XYZ file of N, CA, C and O in Angstrom:
460
model
N 84.254 -117.417 162.269
C 82.564 -117.238 162.227
C 82.043 -116.100 162.485
O 81.015 -115.808 161.750
N 81.410 -115.425 163.807
C 81.466 -114.107 163.811
C 81.714 -112.792 163.316
O 80.533 -112.603 162.771
N 82.628 -112.930 162.397
C 82.532 -112.421 161.463
C 81.676 -112.398 160.245
O 81.491 -111.063 159.593
N 82.466 -114.041 160.030
C 81.397 -114.114 158.619
C 79.905 -113.710 158.710
O 78.693 -113.150 157.734
N 79.523 -114.036 159.901
C 77.778 -113.983 160.653
C 77.356 -112.649 160.195
O 76.023 -112.347 159.713
N 78.646 -111.682 161.056
C 77.813 -110.265 160.715
C 78.339 -109.992 159.188
O 77.614 -108.935 159.499
N 79.294 -109.960 158.693
C 79.199 -109.510 156.918
C 77.794 -110.002 156.688
O 76.576 -109.172 156.202
N 77.185 -111.246 156.796
C 75.947 -112.064 156.075
C 74.942 -111.003 156.628
O 74.128 -110.802 155.758
N 74.930 -110.632 158.157
C 73.716 -109.698 158.297
C 73.814 -108.452 158.135
O 72.526 -108.238 157.755
N 74.542 -108.693 157.988
C 74.462 -106.887 156.896
C 74.375 -106.561 155.958
O 73.545 -105.876 155.444
N 74.632 -107.706 155.308
C 74.299 -107.860 153.847
C 72.817 -107.988 153.810
O 72.353 -107.136 152.924
N 72.694 -108.945 154.309
C 71.317 -109.041 154.197
C 70.237 -107.796 154.520
O 69.391 -107.642 154.386
N 70.917 -107.207 155.818
C 69.951 -105.734 156.056
C 70.124 -104.967 155.322
O 69.158 -103.562 154.377
N 70.975 -104.849 154.371
C 71.118 -103.790 153.594
C 70.588 -104.258 152.098
O 69.741 -103.516 151.242
N 70.465 -105.753 151.819
C 69.408 -105.827 150.736
C 67.902 -105.762 151.092
O 66.989 -105.115 150.488
N 67.857 -105.535 152.422
C 65.962 -105.839 152.671
C 66.113 -104.235 152.653
O 65.071 -103.558 152.278
N 66.909 -103.011 152.586
C 66.866 -101.909 152.908
C 66.545 -101.406 151.215
O 65.554 -100.487 151.080
N 67.148 -101.811 150.438
C 67.145 -101.964 149.047
C 65.817 -102.030 148.849
O 65.121 -101.432 147.879
N 65.615 -103.126 148.786
C 64.124 -103.603 148.745
C 63.006 -102.875 149.368
O 61.756 -102.786 148.490
N 62.946 -101.662 150.184
C 61.642 -101.083 150.777
C 61.666 -99.792 149.287
O 59.788 -99.831 149.280
N 62.290 -99.874 148.375
C 61.563 -99.025 147.617
C 61.002 -99.711 146.034
O 60.605 -99.063 145.383
N 60.775 -101.400 146.141
C 61.490 -102.240 145.124
C 59.702 -101.956 145.387
O 58.535 -102.147 146.282
N 58.750 -102.494 144.760
C 57.003 -102.766 143.941
C 57.137 -104.206 144.714
O 57.959 -105.087 144.932
N 55.573 -104.300 144.814
C 55.766 -105.599 145.716
C 55.201 -106.734 145.018
O 54.280 -106.036 143.604
N 55.291 -107.449 144.989
C 54.996 -108.830 144.302
C 53.752 -109.986 144.639
O 53.400 -108.680 145.735
N 53.387 -109.972 143.528
C 51.412 -110.900 144.367
C 52.251 -112.423 144.867
O 53.348 -112.580 144.954
N 50.905 -112.782 145.583
C 51.482 -113.529 146.228
C 51.826 -115.146 145.285
O 53.009 -115.910 145.826
N 51.309 -115.144 144.350
C 51.946 -116.260 143.071
C 53.282 -115.495 143.002
O 54.502 -116.778 142.763
N 54.108 -114.593 142.972
C 54.732 -114.165 142.198
C 55.969 -114.643 143.648
O 57.057 -114.901 143.136
N 55.545 -114.802 144.853
C 55.977 -114.456 145.710
C 56.614 -115.574 146.068
O 57.471 -116.042 146.536
N 55.316 -117.214 146.001
C 56.121 -118.063 145.735
C 56.807 -118.790 144.722
O 57.635 -119.315 145.542
N 56.419 -118.168 144.374
C 58.045 -118.805 142.811
C 58.448 -118.636 142.849
O 59.921 -119.268 142.680
N 59.060 -117.320 143.965
C 60.526 -116.850 144.323
C 60.506 -117.669 145.340
O 61.840 -117.878 145.599
N 59.450 -118.094 146.424
C 60.136 -118.640 147.654
C 60.861 -120.304 146.647
O 62.005 -121.087 147.777
N 60.082 -120.792 145.887
C 60.307 -122.119 145.793
C 61.258 -122.118 144.725
O 62.107 -122.881 144.636
N 61.811 -121.114 143.882
C 62.886 -121.250 143.589
C 64.327 -121.169 144.382
O 65.245 -121.670 144.525
N 64.414 -121.121 145.612
C 65.209 -120.675 146.896
C 65.083 -122.652 147.246
O 66.542 -122.736 147.451
N 64.183 -122.393 147.761
C 64.121 -123.780 148.058
C 64.376 -125.048 147.290
O 64.765 -126.181 147.966
N 64.488 -124.913 145.934
C 64.819 -125.798 145.042
C 66.501 -125.947 144.904
O 66.937 -126.980 143.902
N 67.010 -124.558 145.452
C 68.797 -124.601 145.169
C 69.345 -125.281 146.418
O 68.774 -125.646 147.398
N 70.533 -125.094 146.192
C 71.624 -126.500 146.621
C 71.656 -125.787 147.692
O 72.726 -125.133 148.796
N 70.552 -125.817 148.679
C 70.876 -125.623 150.509
C 70.580 -126.321 151.589
O 69.655 -127.084 151.344
N 71.714 -126.735 151.858
C 70.959 -127.205 153.178
C 70.667 -126.730 154.533
O 72.022 -126.521 155.117
N 69.255 -126.250 155.164
C 69.591 -126.367 156.134
C 70.054 -127.019 157.522
O 69.699 -125.949 158.857
N 70.200 -127.790 157.467
C 70.340 -128.700 158.605
C 71.572 -128.071 159.319
O 72.230 -128.387 160.221
N 72.572 -127.882 158.439
C 74.267 -126.821 159.658
C 73.888 -125.159 159.490
O 73.099 -124.496 158.775
N 75.246 -124.717 160.058
C 74.778 -123.092 160.323
C 74.806 -122.338 159.306
O 74.064 -121.597 158.888
N 76.131 -122.892 158.555
C 76.235 -121.999 157.055
C 75.325 -122.228 155.961
O 74.454 -121.327 155.474
N 74.427 -123.425 155.912
C 73.278 -123.481 155.149
C 71.829 -122.767 155.829
O 71.184 -122.278 154.680
N 72.244 -123.088 156.776
C 70.870 -121.943 157.875
C 70.924 -120.229 157.016
O 70.268 -119.603 156.796
N 72.216 -120.325 157.710
C 72.744 -118.592 156.843
C 72.878 -118.367 155.370
O 72.196 -117.056 154.901
N 72.844 -119.198 154.513
C 72.522 -118.806 152.802
C 71.274 -118.667 152.673
O 70.444 -118.120 152.187
N 70.401 -120.073 153.441
C 68.440 -119.772 153.010
C 68.053 -118.209 153.516
O 67.330 -117.903 152.864
N 68.618 -118.263 154.799
C 68.186 -117.065 155.350
C 68.351 -115.246 154.192
O 67.672 -114.567 154.009
N 69.516 -115.505 154.503
C 70.003 -114.938 153.090
C 69.329 -114.425 151.853
O 69.449 -113.741 151.141
N 68.725 -115.626 151.275
C 68.582 -116.165 150.015
C 66.714 -115.467 149.975
O 66.052 -115.038 149.087
N 66.894 -116.187 151.340
C 64.901 -114.776 151.877
C 64.821 -113.666 151.839
O 63.933 -112.949 151.766
N 65.688 -113.212 152.492
C 65.571 -111.912 152.703
C 64.793 -110.719 151.541
O 63.914 -110.093 151.823
N 65.531 -110.937 150.441
C 65.140 -109.958 148.880
C 64.063 -110.174 149.054
O 63.456 -109.709 148.359
N 63.317 -111.890 149.010
C 62.070 -111.947 148.895
C 60.811 -111.567 149.649
O 60.321 -110.837 149.627
N 61.120 -111.701 150.814
C 60.651 -110.562 151.780
C 59.921 -109.653 151.714
O 60.145 -108.408 152.014
N 61.459 -108.689 151.268
C 61.199 -106.872 151.271
C 60.110 -106.633 150.081
O 59.576 -105.987 150.534
N 60.037 -107.742 149.272
C 58.938 -107.282 148.108
C 57.788 -108.616 147.969
O 57.031 -108.249 147.266
N 57.716 -109.336 148.851
C 56.679 -110.004 149.287
C 55.249 -109.569 149.289
O 55.217 -108.481 149.742
N 54.448 -110.262 149.004
C 52.946 -110.298 149.473
C 52.518 -109.789 150.258
O 53.390 -110.640 151.668
N 51.769 -108.792 150.631
C 51.266 -108.711 152.424
C 51.244 -110.005 153.123
O 51.667 -110.410 154.264
N 50.580 -110.818 152.380
C 50.350 -112.052 153.240
C 51.600 -113.142 153.329
O 51.253 -113.757 154.573
N 52.398 -112.567 152.752
C 53.683 -113.203 153.273
C 54.662 -113.002 153.886
O 55.988 -113.206 153.955
N 54.747 -111.876 154.047
C 55.895 -110.443 154.435
C 56.200 -111.410 155.919
O 57.243 -111.794 156.786
N 54.761 -111.505 157.103
C 55.174 -112.306 158.146
C 55.904 -113.873 158.441
O 56.305 -113.820 158.842
N 54.981 -114.360 157.507
C 55.416 -115.788 157.387
C 57.226 -115.785 157.037
O 57.611 -116.233 157.669
N 57.975 -115.255 156.152
C 58.982 -115.169 156.081
C 60.064 -114.335 156.910
O 60.867 -115.151 157.128
N 59.611 -113.331 157.406
C 59.971 -112.603 159.103
C 59.906 -114.121 159.838
O 61.279 -113.955 160.359
N 59.388 -114.379 160.088
C 59.499 -115.385 161.207
C 60.098 -116.719 161.040
O 61.439 -116.873 161.527
N 60.193 -117.583 159.499
C 61.339 -118.138 158.734
C 63.048 -117.462 159.391
O 63.340 -118.674 159.775
N 62.842 -116.127 158.903
C 64.223 -115.909 158.662
C 64.588 -115.890 160.271
O 65.683 -115.629 160.607
N 64.148 -115.171 160.940
C 63.877 -115.377 162.168
C 64.816 -116.127 163.215
O 65.818 -115.988 163.370
N 63.946 -117.747 162.828
C 64.512 -118.344 163.408
C 65.259 -119.570 162.427
O 66.361 -119.130 163.859
N 65.902 -118.995 161.413
C 67.518 -119.094 160.643
C 68.221 -118.478 161.339
O 69.657 -118.820 161.851
N 67.993 -116.936 161.476
C 69.186 -116.270 162.341
C 69.514 -116.851 163.953
O 70.789 -116.694 163.921
N 68.185 -116.779 163.977
C 68.793 -117.280 166.110
C 69.395 -118.844 165.758
O 70.606 -118.989 166.526
N 69.092 -119.718 165.298
C 69.271 -120.883 164.629
C 70.933 -120.903 164.255
O 72.037 -121.859 164.955
N 71.286 -119.594 163.664
C 73.223 -120.001 163.242
C 74.057 -119.480 163.895
O 74.800 -119.383 163.252
N 73.430 -118.945 164.631
C 74.365 -118.198 165.960
C 75.338 -119.207 166.348
O 75.115 -120.606 166.243
N 76.589 -118.344 166.958
C 77.885 -119.683 167.058
C 76.822 -120.408 168.407
O 77.400 -121.595 169.051
N 76.252 -119.679 169.503
C 75.788 -119.830 170.648
C 74.565 -119.946 170.435
O 74.461 -118.974 171.209
N 73.754 -120.289 169.789
C 72.193 -120.143 170.055
C 71.590 -120.527 171.255
O 72.057 -121.339 172.250
N 70.789 -119.298 171.963
C 69.831 -119.122 172.720
C 68.800 -120.270 173.139
O 67.962 -120.358 171.842
N 68.525 -121.594 173.836
C 67.740 -122.573 173.211
C 66.628 -121.744 173.606
O 65.433 -122.018 172.991
N 66.422 -121.144 174.573
C 65.096 -120.419 175.016
C 64.248 -119.855 174.116
O 63.209 -119.719 173.819
N 65.351 -118.857 173.746
C 64.624 -118.293 172.576
C 64.397 -119.034 171.246
O 63.369 -118.959 170.577
N 65.327 -119.977 170.241
C 64.834 -120.691 169.766
C 63.391 -121.792 170.023
O 62.135 -121.719 168.943
N 63.308 -122.367 171.217
C 62.125 -122.888 171.314
C 60.185 -121.491 171.668
O 59.716 -122.171 170.876
N 60.838 -120.684 171.923
C 60.137 -118.936 171.478
C 59.722 -119.219 170.007
O 58.777 -118.743 169.766
N 60.114 -118.966 169.180
C 60.409 -119.040 167.702
C 60.175 -120.311 167.127
O 59.334 -119.518 165.982
N 60.371 -121.233 167.352
C 59.630 -122.434 166.801
C 58.194 -122.743 166.801
O 58.321 -122.622 165.202
N 57.734 -122.022 167.483
C 56.085 -122.463 167.127
C 55.654 -121.080 165.704
O 55.088 -121.586 165.221
N 56.619 -120.092 166.255
C 55.840 -119.468 165.023
C 56.612 -119.544 163.577
O 55.842 -119.252 162.444
N 57.614 -120.056 163.698
C 58.149 -120.336 162.507
C 57.160 -121.981 162.315
O 57.276 -121.873 160.757
N 56.611 -123.061 162.609
C 56.098 -123.960 162.471
C 55.563 -123.829 161.688
O 54.983 -123.824 160.566
N 54.324 -122.517 162.031
C 53.192 -121.613 161.991
C 53.144 -121.293 160.510
O 52.662 -120.888 159.666
N 54.483 -120.207 160.089
C 54.844 -119.822 158.905
C 55.202 -120.667 157.790
O 54.781 -120.455 156.848
N 55.470 -121.853 158.544
C 55.614 -123.033 157.349
C 54.086 -123.382 156.815
O 54.584 -123.686 155.631
N 53.264 -123.494 157.710
C 52.472 -123.982 157.233
C 51.510 -122.568 156.187
O 50.575 -123.261 155.270
N 51.878 -121.305 156.919
C 51.196 -120.674 156.320
C 51.311 -120.376 154.656
O 51.145 -120.349 153.658
N 52.714 -120.539 154.476
C 53.749 -120.934 153.124
C 53.073 -121.844 152.384
O 52.515 -121.410 151.526
N 52.966 -123.295 152.355
C 52.321 -124.149 152.275
C 51.058 -124.068 152.049
O 50.800 -124.306 150.548
N 50.437 -123.267 152.763
C 49.121 -123.199 152.241
C 48.462 -122.363 151.150
O 47.904 -122.600 150.087
N 49.161 -121.052 151.357
C 49.231 -120.273 150.151
C 49.904 -120.258 149.133
O 49.203 -119.877 147.804
N 51.250 -121.129 148.437
C 51.618 -121.302 148.267
C 51.506 -122.320 147.260
O 51.638 -122.825 145.884
N 50.032 -123.641 147.524
C 50.004 -124.265 146.842
C 48.395 -124.414 146.722
O 48.232 -125.177 145.511
N 47.985 -123.408 147.424
C 46.589 -122.768 146.668
C 46.405 -122.809 145.427
O 45.649 -123.036 144.875
N 47.124 -121.785 145.097
C 47.183 -121.598 143.772
C 47.581 -122.345 142.680
O 47.363 -122.527 141.333
N 48.206 -124.028 143.028
C 49.049 -125.082 142.326
C 48.160 -125.786 142.247
O 47.803 -126.775 141.263
N 46.541 -125.526 143.087
C 45.315 -127.301 142.598
C 44.995 -126.469 141.352
O 44.377 -125.898 140.837
């Protein structure tokens, strides 16, 4: 499991680095990409699902609008911490607040354009 997690994190880092030169999406484009990931067959309830979800969000974070980059980073950080073999409960509690705020911010920004 540790090797798989390490490989997935490395792959995500490479995808993130590759996105540095990519053009930046608008908030609407970023929201559409986030919603397509959310609609996919991912169960964030288990560790494998959290890893898949985080890895699907990494390339979106790299090109997301400025307003969405911080919330996406918070979500990915929480998912990564949760998916570890032995999660640090103190760190998870610390990250949970920003994770919740990030979800609210995404909801606010991504539903504002559809109303």
